[in-house]
Amino acid sequence: MAVQPGAMPMTTQPGSAQQVQWMPAPQDVVAECPPGLEYLTLIDQILVHQQVELFEVFTSWETCNKYQVKNSLGQQIFHAAEESETCQRQCCGNTRGFTMHLTDNNGQEVMRVTREFKFCAGCCWCANVDCCAMEITVEAPVGQVVGYVRQAQTGWYPNYLILDASRNCVLRVKGPCCICQGACCTCDQEFKVMDKDSINEVGRISKQWSGFVKEMYTKADNFGVSFPMDLDVRMKAVMLGAVFLIDFMYFEEDDNNHNS
């Protein structure tokens, strides 16, 4: 695992009264690195923590998701905030379209993840058809596509393609055959990241057990992502985008599961 830079003073997260510890900005600028993604060049692991929305817990009103993206020391790298239509959030649940805005410690948007709403999409058996496959587009900076995550056809287990801006396959993500949801599941859910030929494992996306109370009464999930240190920073960003797609597809449960 990479050695992280030293701690920095506590600062206030933009738009929030909550104080967080931010990862120090890299001193050296990496050539051809999209602005704002320099943090990702220094790490081989990130943590994604969804924030608990108390209004949603007590009212069952679906709110926009928010996440903290941190390094292995718990220092925050980005803040992610969902933008989506109210009607889709309440009526379409986890199949809704969304735009995820990722900002740095100055409140500057450095990355954007977008998923279009597709009616009746998400079935793994039909994912070879464009209208049936879930897909996200990753931009960094905003307006410049660096890659895509596309659901791939499979007979049973979750399967995704990590694509570059030209839609060439760079990596594949293979999930478990049986995904356990809710408070009854106390183990981590592992999604293996393989090379494009599905021969060698090069990383993982893990949905981590958050504790009984959090799993039982909230939709706030924790994820861990690992990847090679020398992986193209753009593909690191796309792997981060894959977390949001996986979270929405498999762990953004119905309100009835938490408020029965």
PDB file of C-alpha atoms in Angstrom:
ATOM      1  CA  MET A   1       0.000   0.000   0.000  1.00  0.00           C
ATOM      2  CA  ALA A   2       1.219   3.484  -0.794  1.00  0.00           C
ATOM      3  CA  VAL A   3       2.563   5.708   1.957  1.00  0.00           C
ATOM      4  CA  GLN A   4       0.190   8.630   2.348  1.00  0.00           C
ATOM      5  CA  PRO A   5       1.255  12.247   2.964  1.00  0.00           C
ATOM      6  CA  GLY A   6       1.136  13.499   6.535  1.00  0.00           C
ATOM      7  CA  ALA A   7      -1.946  14.765   8.233  1.00  0.00           C
ATOM      8  CA  MET A   8      -3.162  18.311   7.760  1.00  0.00           C
ATOM      9  CA  PRO A   9      -5.215  20.610  10.041  1.00  0.00           C
ATOM     10  CA  MET A  10      -8.937  20.147  10.357  1.00  0.00           C
ATOM     11  CA  THR A  11     -10.865  22.255   7.867  1.00  0.00           C
ATOM     12  CA  THR A  12     -14.508  22.893   7.147  1.00  0.00           C
ATOM     13  CA  GLN A  13     -16.072  21.026   4.260  1.00  0.00           C
ATOM     14  CA  PRO A  14     -17.594  23.415   1.689  1.00  0.00           C
ATOM     15  CA  GLY A  15     -21.325  23.773   2.166  1.00  0.00           C
ATOM     16  CA  SER A  16     -21.315  21.902   5.474  1.00  0.00           C
ATOM     17  CA  ALA A  17     -20.767  22.646   9.127  1.00  0.00           C
ATOM     18  CA  GLN A  18     -19.078  19.281   9.556  1.00  0.00           C
ATOM     19  CA  GLN A  19     -15.319  19.469   9.946  1.00  0.00           C
ATOM     20  CA  VAL A  20     -13.206  17.037   7.985  1.00  0.00           C
ATOM     21  CA  GLN A  21      -9.511  16.351   7.548  1.00  0.00           C
ATOM     22  CA  TRP A  22      -8.469  16.887   3.935  1.00  0.00           C
ATOM     23  CA  MET A  23      -5.623  15.155   2.170  1.00  0.00           C
ATOM     24  CA  PRO A  24      -2.796  17.633   1.449  1.00  0.00           C
ATOM     25  CA  ALA A  25      -2.605  18.770  -2.158  1.00  0.00           C
ATOM     26  CA  PRO A  26       0.188  17.049  -4.154  1.00  0.00           C
ATOM     27  CA  GLN A  27       3.323  19.157  -4.479  1.00  0.00           C
ATOM     28  CA  ASP A  28       4.322  17.847  -7.905  1.00  0.00           C
ATOM     29  CA  VAL A  29       1.988  18.197 -10.872  1.00  0.00           C
ATOM     30  CA  VAL A  30       1.823  14.996 -12.937  1.00  0.00           C
ATOM     31  CA  ALA A  31       2.028  15.535 -16.707  1.00  0.00           C
ATOM     32  CA  GLU A  32      -1.260  15.040 -18.577  1.00  0.00           C
ATOM     33  CA  CYS A  33      -3.183  14.488 -15.353  1.00  0.00           C
ATOM     34  CA  PRO A  34      -6.681  16.035 -15.488  1.00  0.00           C
ATOM     35  CA  PRO A  35      -6.882  19.014 -13.097  1.00  0.00           C
ATOM     36  CA  GLY A  36      -8.056  17.952  -9.647  1.00  0.00           C
ATOM     37  CA  LEU A  37      -7.164  14.275 -10.036  1.00  0.00           C
ATOM     38  CA  GLU A  38      -3.571  14.729  -8.859  1.00  0.00           C
ATOM     39  CA  TYR A  39      -4.599  13.220  -5.504  1.00  0.00           C
ATOM     40  CA  LEU A  40      -5.281   9.890  -7.194  1.00  0.00           C
ATOM     41  CA  THR A  41      -1.716   9.628  -8.512  1.00  0.00           C
ATOM     42  CA  LEU A  42      -0.435   9.215  -4.942  1.00  0.00           C
ATOM     43  CA  ILE A  43      -2.682   6.376  -3.770  1.00  0.00           C
ATOM     44  CA  ASP A  44      -3.660   2.803  -4.556  1.00  0.00           C
ATOM     45  CA  GLN A  45      -6.700   2.650  -2.300  1.00  0.00           C
ATOM     46  CA  ILE A  46      -9.717   4.868  -1.679  1.00  0.00           C
ATOM     47  CA  LEU A  47     -12.627   4.680   0.738  1.00  0.00           C
ATOM     48  CA  VAL A  48     -16.120   5.860  -0.181  1.00  0.00           C
ATOM     49  CA  HIS A  49     -18.473   6.557   2.727  1.00  0.00           C
ATOM     50  CA  GLN A  50     -22.095   7.444   2.085  1.00  0.00           C
ATOM     51  CA  GLN A  51     -23.406  10.020   4.532  1.00  0.00           C
ATOM     52  CA  VAL A  52     -26.445   9.271   6.678  1.00  0.00           C
ATOM     53  CA  GLU A  53     -29.451  11.440   5.785  1.00  0.00           C
ATOM     54  CA  LEU A  54     -31.560  11.741   8.941  1.00  0.00           C
ATOM     55  CA  PHE A  55     -34.485  13.320   7.091  1.00  0.00           C
ATOM     56  CA  GLU A  56     -34.655  10.230   4.883  1.00  0.00           C
ATOM     57  CA  VAL A  57     -34.413   7.884   7.875  1.00  0.00           C
ATOM     58  CA  PHE A  58     -37.356   9.465   9.718  1.00  0.00           C
ATOM     59  CA  THR A  59     -39.628  10.337   6.782  1.00  0.00           C
ATOM     60  CA  SER A  60     -38.855   7.693   4.104  1.00  0.00           C
ATOM     61  CA  TRP A  61     -38.548  10.587   1.645  1.00  0.00           C
ATOM     62  CA  GLU A  62     -35.795   9.700  -0.812  1.00  0.00           C
ATOM     63  CA  THR A  63     -33.098  12.382  -0.721  1.00  0.00           C
ATOM     64  CA  CYS A  64     -30.038  12.946  -2.883  1.00  0.00           C
ATOM     65  CA  ASN A  65     -27.085  10.771  -1.893  1.00  0.00           C
ATOM     66  CA  LYS A  66     -23.875  12.311  -0.595  1.00  0.00           C
ATOM     67  CA  TYR A  67     -20.503  10.631  -0.155  1.00  0.00           C
ATOM     68  CA  GLN A  68     -17.079  11.309   1.293  1.00  0.00           C
ATOM     69  CA  VAL A  69     -14.144   9.985  -0.736  1.00  0.00           C
ATOM     70  CA  LYS A  70     -11.074   9.400   1.458  1.00  0.00           C
ATOM     71  CA  ASN A  71      -7.593   7.917   1.343  1.00  0.00           C
ATOM     72  CA  SER A  72      -6.528   5.010   3.558  1.00  0.00           C
ATOM     73  CA  LEU A  73      -5.663   7.420   6.405  1.00  0.00           C
ATOM     74  CA  GLY A  74      -9.191   8.788   6.454  1.00  0.00           C
ATOM     75  CA  GLN A  75      -8.195  12.105   4.888  1.00  0.00           C
ATOM     76  CA  GLN A  76     -10.877  13.354   2.536  1.00  0.00           C
ATOM     77  CA  ILE A  77     -10.033  13.671  -1.161  1.00  0.00           C
ATOM     78  CA  PHE A  78     -13.384  14.576  -2.668  1.00  0.00           C
ATOM     79  CA  HIS A  79     -16.968  15.228  -1.671  1.00  0.00           C
ATOM     80  CA  ALA A  80     -19.623  13.692  -3.939  1.00  0.00           C
ATOM     81  CA  ALA A  81     -23.191  14.975  -4.165  1.00  0.00           C
ATOM     82  CA  GLU A  82     -26.016  13.534  -6.259  1.00  0.00           C
ATOM     83  CA  GLU A  83     -28.235  15.668  -8.468  1.00  0.00           C
ATOM     84  CA  SER A  84     -31.433  13.994  -9.670  1.00  0.00           C
ATOM     85  CA  GLU A  85     -35.093  14.716 -10.329  1.00  0.00           C
ATOM     86  CA  THR A  86     -37.381  14.536  -7.292  1.00  0.00           C
ATOM     87  CA  CYS A  87     -40.024  12.557  -9.144  1.00  0.00           C
ATOM     88  CA  GLN A  88     -37.509   9.926 -10.266  1.00  0.00           C
ATOM     89  CA  ARG A  89     -36.076   9.582  -6.751  1.00  0.00           C
ATOM     90  CA  GLN A  90     -39.496   8.903  -5.247  1.00  0.00           C
ATOM     91  CA  CYS A  91     -40.975   6.776  -8.046  1.00  0.00           C
ATOM     92  CA  CYS A  92     -38.015   5.056  -9.708  1.00  0.00           C
ATOM     93  CA  GLY A  93     -35.795   4.386  -6.691  1.00  0.00           C
ATOM     94  CA  ASN A  94     -32.390   2.965  -7.530  1.00  0.00           C
ATOM     95  CA  THR A  95     -33.053   2.930 -11.293  1.00  0.00           C
ATOM     96  CA  ARG A  96     -33.244   6.728 -11.446  1.00  0.00           C
ATOM     97  CA  GLY A  97     -30.947   8.795 -13.580  1.00  0.00           C
ATOM     98  CA  PHE A  98     -28.440  10.931 -11.716  1.00  0.00           C
ATOM     99  CA  THR A  99     -25.461  13.229 -11.975  1.00  0.00           C
ATOM    100  CA  MET A 100     -22.791  12.893  -9.275  1.00  0.00           C
ATOM    101  CA  HIS A 101     -20.744  16.030  -8.730  1.00  0.00           C
ATOM    102  CA  LEU A 102     -17.310  15.471  -7.138  1.00  0.00           C
ATOM    103  CA  THR A 103     -15.648  18.542  -5.651  1.00  0.00           C
ATOM    104  CA  ASP A 104     -12.254  19.128  -4.067  1.00  0.00           C
ATOM    105  CA  ASN A 105     -11.474  20.922  -0.798  1.00  0.00           C
ATOM    106  CA  ASN A 106     -11.973  24.297  -2.498  1.00  0.00           C
ATOM    107  CA  GLY A 107     -15.460  23.381  -3.657  1.00  0.00           C
ATOM    108  CA  GLN A 108     -14.275  23.132  -7.263  1.00  0.00           C
ATOM    109  CA  GLU A 109     -15.965  20.428  -9.312  1.00  0.00           C
ATOM    110  CA  VAL A 110     -13.186  18.223 -10.670  1.00  0.00           C
ATOM    111  CA  MET A 111     -15.151  15.181 -11.778  1.00  0.00           C
ATOM    112  CA  ARG A 112     -18.685  14.352 -12.863  1.00  0.00           C
ATOM    113  CA  VAL A 113     -20.407  10.955 -13.097  1.00  0.00           C
ATOM    114  CA  THR A 114     -23.653  10.708 -15.082  1.00  0.00           C
ATOM    115  CA  ARG A 115     -26.186   7.936 -15.548  1.00  0.00           C
ATOM    116  CA  GLU A 116     -29.144   8.414 -17.864  1.00  0.00           C
ATOM    117  CA  PHE A 117     -32.508   7.023 -16.829  1.00  0.00           C
ATOM    118  CA  LYS A 118     -33.413   3.906 -18.791  1.00  0.00           C
ATOM    119  CA  PHE A 119     -36.839   2.349 -18.423  1.00  0.00           C
ATOM    120  CA  CYS A 120     -36.661  -1.328 -17.359  1.00  0.00           C
ATOM    121  CA  ALA A 121     -32.853  -1.477 -17.707  1.00  0.00           C
ATOM    122  CA  GLY A 122     -30.486  -3.434 -15.473  1.00  0.00           C
ATOM    123  CA  CYS A 123     -31.244  -7.083 -16.299  1.00  0.00           C
ATOM    124  CA  CYS A 124     -27.891  -8.873 -16.688  1.00  0.00           C
ATOM    125  CA  TRP A 125     -29.337 -11.278 -19.296  1.00  0.00           C
ATOM    126  CA  CYS A 126     -30.192  -8.425 -21.682  1.00  0.00           C
ATOM    127  CA  ALA A 127     -27.216  -6.144 -21.052  1.00  0.00           C
ATOM    128  CA  ASN A 128     -25.837  -6.729 -24.558  1.00  0.00           C
ATOM    129  CA  VAL A 129     -28.616  -4.397 -25.787  1.00  0.00           C
ATOM    130  CA  ASP A 130     -27.841  -0.700 -25.260  1.00  0.00           C
ATOM    131  CA  CYS A 131     -31.291   0.224 -23.967  1.00  0.00           C
ATOM    132  CA  CYS A 132     -31.124  -2.531 -21.331  1.00  0.00           C
ATOM    133  CA  ALA A 133     -27.595  -1.972 -19.989  1.00  0.00           C
ATOM    134  CA  MET A 134     -26.884   0.388 -17.132  1.00  0.00           C
ATOM    135  CA  GLU A 135     -23.996   2.720 -17.905  1.00  0.00           C
ATOM    136  CA  ILE A 136     -22.264   5.738 -16.425  1.00  0.00           C
ATOM    137  CA  THR A 137     -20.116   8.373 -18.102  1.00  0.00           C
ATOM    138  CA  VAL A 138     -17.149   9.831 -16.210  1.00  0.00           C
ATOM    139  CA  GLU A 139     -15.886  13.336 -16.997  1.00  0.00           C
ATOM    140  CA  ALA A 140     -12.694  14.858 -15.594  1.00  0.00           C
ATOM    141  CA  PRO A 141     -12.643  17.803 -15.883  1.00  0.00           C
ATOM    142  CA  VAL A 142     -16.316  18.471 -16.584  1.00  0.00           C
ATOM    143  CA  GLY A 143     -16.950  18.337 -20.309  1.00  0.00           C
ATOM    144  CA  GLN A 144     -14.087  15.945 -21.044  1.00  0.00           C
ATOM    145  CA  VAL A 145     -15.013  12.250 -21.015  1.00  0.00           C
ATOM    146  CA  VAL A 146     -12.286  10.016 -19.595  1.00  0.00           C
ATOM    147  CA  GLY A 147     -14.204   6.745 -19.576  1.00  0.00           C
ATOM    148  CA  TYR A 148     -17.346   4.717 -19.059  1.00  0.00           C
ATOM    149  CA  VAL A 149     -18.573   1.882 -16.873  1.00  0.00           C
ATOM    150  CA  ARG A 150     -21.011  -0.353 -18.712  1.00  0.00           C
ATOM    151  CA  GLN A 151     -23.004  -3.315 -17.479  1.00  0.00           C
ATOM    152  CA  ALA A 152     -22.057  -6.404 -19.498  1.00  0.00           C
ATOM    153  CA  GLN A 153     -24.211  -9.393 -20.375  1.00  0.00           C
ATOM    154  CA  THR A 154     -23.916 -12.361 -18.070  1.00  0.00           C
ATOM    155  CA  GLY A 155     -26.009 -15.298 -16.996  1.00  0.00           C
ATOM    156  CA  TRP A 156     -25.996 -14.572 -13.295  1.00  0.00           C
ATOM    157  CA  TYR A 157     -23.270 -12.570 -11.513  1.00  0.00           C
ATOM    158  CA  PRO A 158     -22.741  -8.788 -11.864  1.00  0.00           C
ATOM    159  CA  ASN A 159     -20.351  -7.999 -14.689  1.00  0.00           C
ATOM    160  CA  TYR A 160     -19.060  -4.595 -15.783  1.00  0.00           C
ATOM    161  CA  LEU A 161     -16.647  -3.220 -18.355  1.00  0.00           C
ATOM    162  CA  ILE A 162     -14.295  -0.364 -17.495  1.00  0.00           C
ATOM    163  CA  LEU A 163     -13.901   1.524 -20.780  1.00  0.00           C
ATOM    164  CA  ASP A 164     -11.630   4.387 -21.793  1.00  0.00           C
ATOM    165  CA  ALA A 165     -12.834   7.508 -23.619  1.00  0.00           C
ATOM    166  CA  SER A 166     -12.722   5.630 -26.940  1.00  0.00           C
ATOM    167  CA  ARG A 167     -14.813   2.798 -25.446  1.00  0.00           C
ATOM    168  CA  ASN A 168     -11.933   0.353 -25.471  1.00  0.00           C
ATOM    169  CA  CYS A 169     -12.100  -2.204 -22.667  1.00  0.00           C
ATOM    170  CA  VAL A 170      -9.342  -1.622 -20.088  1.00  0.00           C
ATOM    171  CA  LEU A 171     -10.600  -3.614 -17.092  1.00  0.00           C
ATOM    172  CA  ARG A 172     -13.471  -5.892 -16.109  1.00  0.00           C
ATOM    173  CA  VAL A 173     -15.369  -6.023 -12.820  1.00  0.00           C
ATOM    174  CA  LYS A 174     -16.863  -9.329 -11.699  1.00  0.00           C
ATOM    175  CA  GLY A 175     -19.191  -9.411  -8.710  1.00  0.00           C
ATOM    176  CA  PRO A 176     -20.300 -12.285  -6.464  1.00  0.00           C
ATOM    177  CA  CYS A 177     -22.945 -14.744  -7.636  1.00  0.00           C
ATOM    178  CA  CYS A 178     -25.142 -13.938  -4.665  1.00  0.00           C
ATOM    179  CA  ILE A 179     -25.269 -10.392  -3.302  1.00  0.00           C
ATOM    180  CA  CYS A 180     -26.459 -10.225   0.281  1.00  0.00           C
ATOM    181  CA  GLN A 181     -28.254  -7.032   1.309  1.00  0.00           C
ATOM    182  CA  GLY A 182     -29.451  -5.589   4.572  1.00  0.00           C
ATOM    183  CA  ALA A 183     -28.531  -5.992   8.234  1.00  0.00           C
ATOM    184  CA  CYS A 184     -28.549  -9.802   8.096  1.00  0.00           C
ATOM    185  CA  CYS A 185     -25.379  -9.827   5.993  1.00  0.00           C
ATOM    186  CA  THR A 186     -22.285  -9.199   8.118  1.00  0.00           C
ATOM    187  CA  CYS A 187     -19.652  -9.921   5.466  1.00  0.00           C
ATOM    188  CA  ASP A 188     -18.075  -7.714   2.829  1.00  0.00           C
ATOM    189  CA  GLN A 189     -19.330  -7.999  -0.757  1.00  0.00           C
ATOM    190  CA  GLU A 190     -16.334  -8.323  -3.102  1.00  0.00           C
ATOM    191  CA  PHE A 191     -16.291  -7.182  -6.729  1.00  0.00           C
ATOM    192  CA  LYS A 192     -13.033  -8.343  -8.322  1.00  0.00           C
ATOM    193  CA  VAL A 193     -11.327  -6.033 -10.816  1.00  0.00           C
ATOM    194  CA  MET A 194      -9.664  -8.085 -13.551  1.00  0.00           C
ATOM    195  CA  ASP A 195      -7.528  -7.194 -16.549  1.00  0.00           C
ATOM    196  CA  LYS A 196      -9.325  -6.895 -19.891  1.00  0.00           C
ATOM    197  CA  ASP A 197      -8.775 -10.606 -20.613  1.00  0.00           C
ATOM    198  CA  SER A 198     -10.238 -11.617 -17.222  1.00  0.00           C
ATOM    199  CA  ILE A 199      -7.052 -13.507 -16.348  1.00  0.00           C
ATOM    200  CA  ASN A 200      -5.345 -11.543 -13.581  1.00  0.00           C
ATOM    201  CA  GLU A 201      -6.945  -9.773 -10.633  1.00  0.00           C
ATOM    202  CA  VAL A 202      -5.594  -6.215 -10.392  1.00  0.00           C
ATOM    203  CA  GLY A 203      -7.864  -4.681  -7.763  1.00  0.00           C
ATOM    204  CA  ARG A 204     -11.154  -4.836  -5.900  1.00  0.00           C
ATOM    205  CA  ILE A 205     -14.286  -2.880  -5.127  1.00  0.00           C
ATOM    206  CA  SER A 206     -15.645  -3.967  -1.749  1.00  0.00           C
ATOM    207  CA  LYS A 207     -18.976  -3.085  -0.190  1.00  0.00           C
ATOM    208  CA  GLN A 208     -18.023  -3.116   3.484  1.00  0.00           C
ATOM    209  CA  TRP A 209     -20.148  -4.119   6.464  1.00  0.00           C
ATOM    210  CA  SER A 210     -21.185  -0.883   8.227  1.00  0.00           C
ATOM    211  CA  GLY A 211     -22.570  -2.298  11.468  1.00  0.00           C
ATOM    212  CA  PHE A 212     -26.024  -3.603  12.374  1.00  0.00           C
ATOM    213  CA  VAL A 213     -27.689  -0.277  13.224  1.00  0.00           C
ATOM    214  CA  LYS A 214     -26.475   1.530  10.113  1.00  0.00           C
ATOM    215  CA  GLU A 215     -27.306  -1.395   7.834  1.00  0.00           C
ATOM    216  CA  MET A 216     -30.727  -1.874   9.401  1.00  0.00           C
ATOM    217  CA  TYR A 217     -32.024   1.674   9.514  1.00  0.00           C
ATOM    218  CA  THR A 218     -30.171   3.589   6.792  1.00  0.00           C
ATOM    219  CA  LYS A 219     -29.065   3.236   3.191  1.00  0.00           C
ATOM    220  CA  ALA A 220     -25.626   4.683   3.908  1.00  0.00           C
ATOM    221  CA  ASP A 221     -23.008   2.276   2.552  1.00  0.00           C
ATOM    222  CA  ASN A 222     -19.229   2.068   2.832  1.00  0.00           C
ATOM    223  CA  PHE A 223     -16.990   0.969  -0.030  1.00  0.00           C
ATOM    224  CA  GLY A 224     -13.295   0.303  -0.438  1.00  0.00           C
ATOM    225  CA  VAL A 225     -11.510   0.446  -3.794  1.00  0.00           C
ATOM    226  CA  SER A 226      -8.005  -0.832  -4.537  1.00  0.00           C
ATOM    227  CA  PHE A 227      -6.077  -0.554  -7.791  1.00  0.00           C
ATOM    228  CA  PRO A 228      -2.464  -0.624  -9.022  1.00  0.00           C
ATOM    229  CA  MET A 229      -0.457   2.459  -8.059  1.00  0.00           C
ATOM    230  CA  ASP A 230       0.693   2.928 -11.660  1.00  0.00           C
ATOM    231  CA  LEU A 231      -2.793   2.603 -13.178  1.00  0.00           C
ATOM    232  CA  ASP A 232      -3.694   5.520 -15.466  1.00  0.00           C
ATOM    233  CA  VAL A 233      -5.228   8.190 -13.223  1.00  0.00           C
ATOM    234  CA  ARG A 234      -8.174   8.443 -15.611  1.00  0.00           C
ATOM    235  CA  MET A 235      -8.964   4.774 -15.066  1.00  0.00           C
ATOM    236  CA  LYS A 236      -8.693   5.290 -11.312  1.00  0.00           C
ATOM    237  CA  ALA A 237     -11.354   7.966 -11.697  1.00  0.00           C
ATOM    238  CA  VAL A 238     -13.533   5.619 -13.752  1.00  0.00           C
ATOM    239  CA  MET A 239     -13.179   2.909 -11.081  1.00  0.00           C
ATOM    240  CA  LEU A 240     -14.359   5.450  -8.529  1.00  0.00           C
ATOM    241  CA  GLY A 241     -17.347   6.094 -10.767  1.00  0.00           C
ATOM    242  CA  ALA A 242     -18.058   2.361 -10.806  1.00  0.00           C
ATOM    243  CA  VAL A 243     -18.674   2.518  -7.053  1.00  0.00           C
ATOM    244  CA  PHE A 244     -21.693   4.776  -7.548  1.00  0.00           C
ATOM    245  CA  LEU A 245     -23.158   2.527 -10.251  1.00  0.00           C
ATOM    246  CA  ILE A 246     -22.714  -0.591  -8.107  1.00  0.00           C
ATOM    247  CA  ASP A 247     -24.139   1.146  -5.051  1.00  0.00           C
ATOM    248  CA  PHE A 248     -27.266   2.269  -6.893  1.00  0.00           C
ATOM    249  CA  MET A 249     -27.837  -1.052  -8.624  1.00  0.00           C
ATOM    250  CA  TYR A 250     -27.382  -3.402  -5.663  1.00  0.00           C
ATOM    251  CA  PHE A 251     -27.350  -1.546  -2.343  1.00  0.00           C
ATOM    252  CA  GLU A 252     -29.761   1.376  -2.736  1.00  0.00           C
ATOM    253  CA  GLU A 253     -32.616  -0.601  -1.230  1.00  0.00           C
ATOM    254  CA  ASP A 254     -36.313   0.220  -1.099  1.00  0.00           C
ATOM    255  CA  ASP A 255     -37.581   2.251   1.839  1.00  0.00           C
ATOM    256  CA  ASN A 256     -39.660  -0.667   3.041  1.00  0.00           C
ATOM    257  CA  ASN A 257     -36.508  -2.558   3.861  1.00  0.00           C
ATOM    258  CA  HIS A 258     -35.576   0.065   6.425  1.00  0.00           C
ATOM    259  CA  ASN A 259     -38.884   1.319   7.694  1.00  0.00           C
ATOM    260  CA  SER A 260     -41.086  -1.717   7.991  1.00  0.00           C
TER     261      SER A 260
END
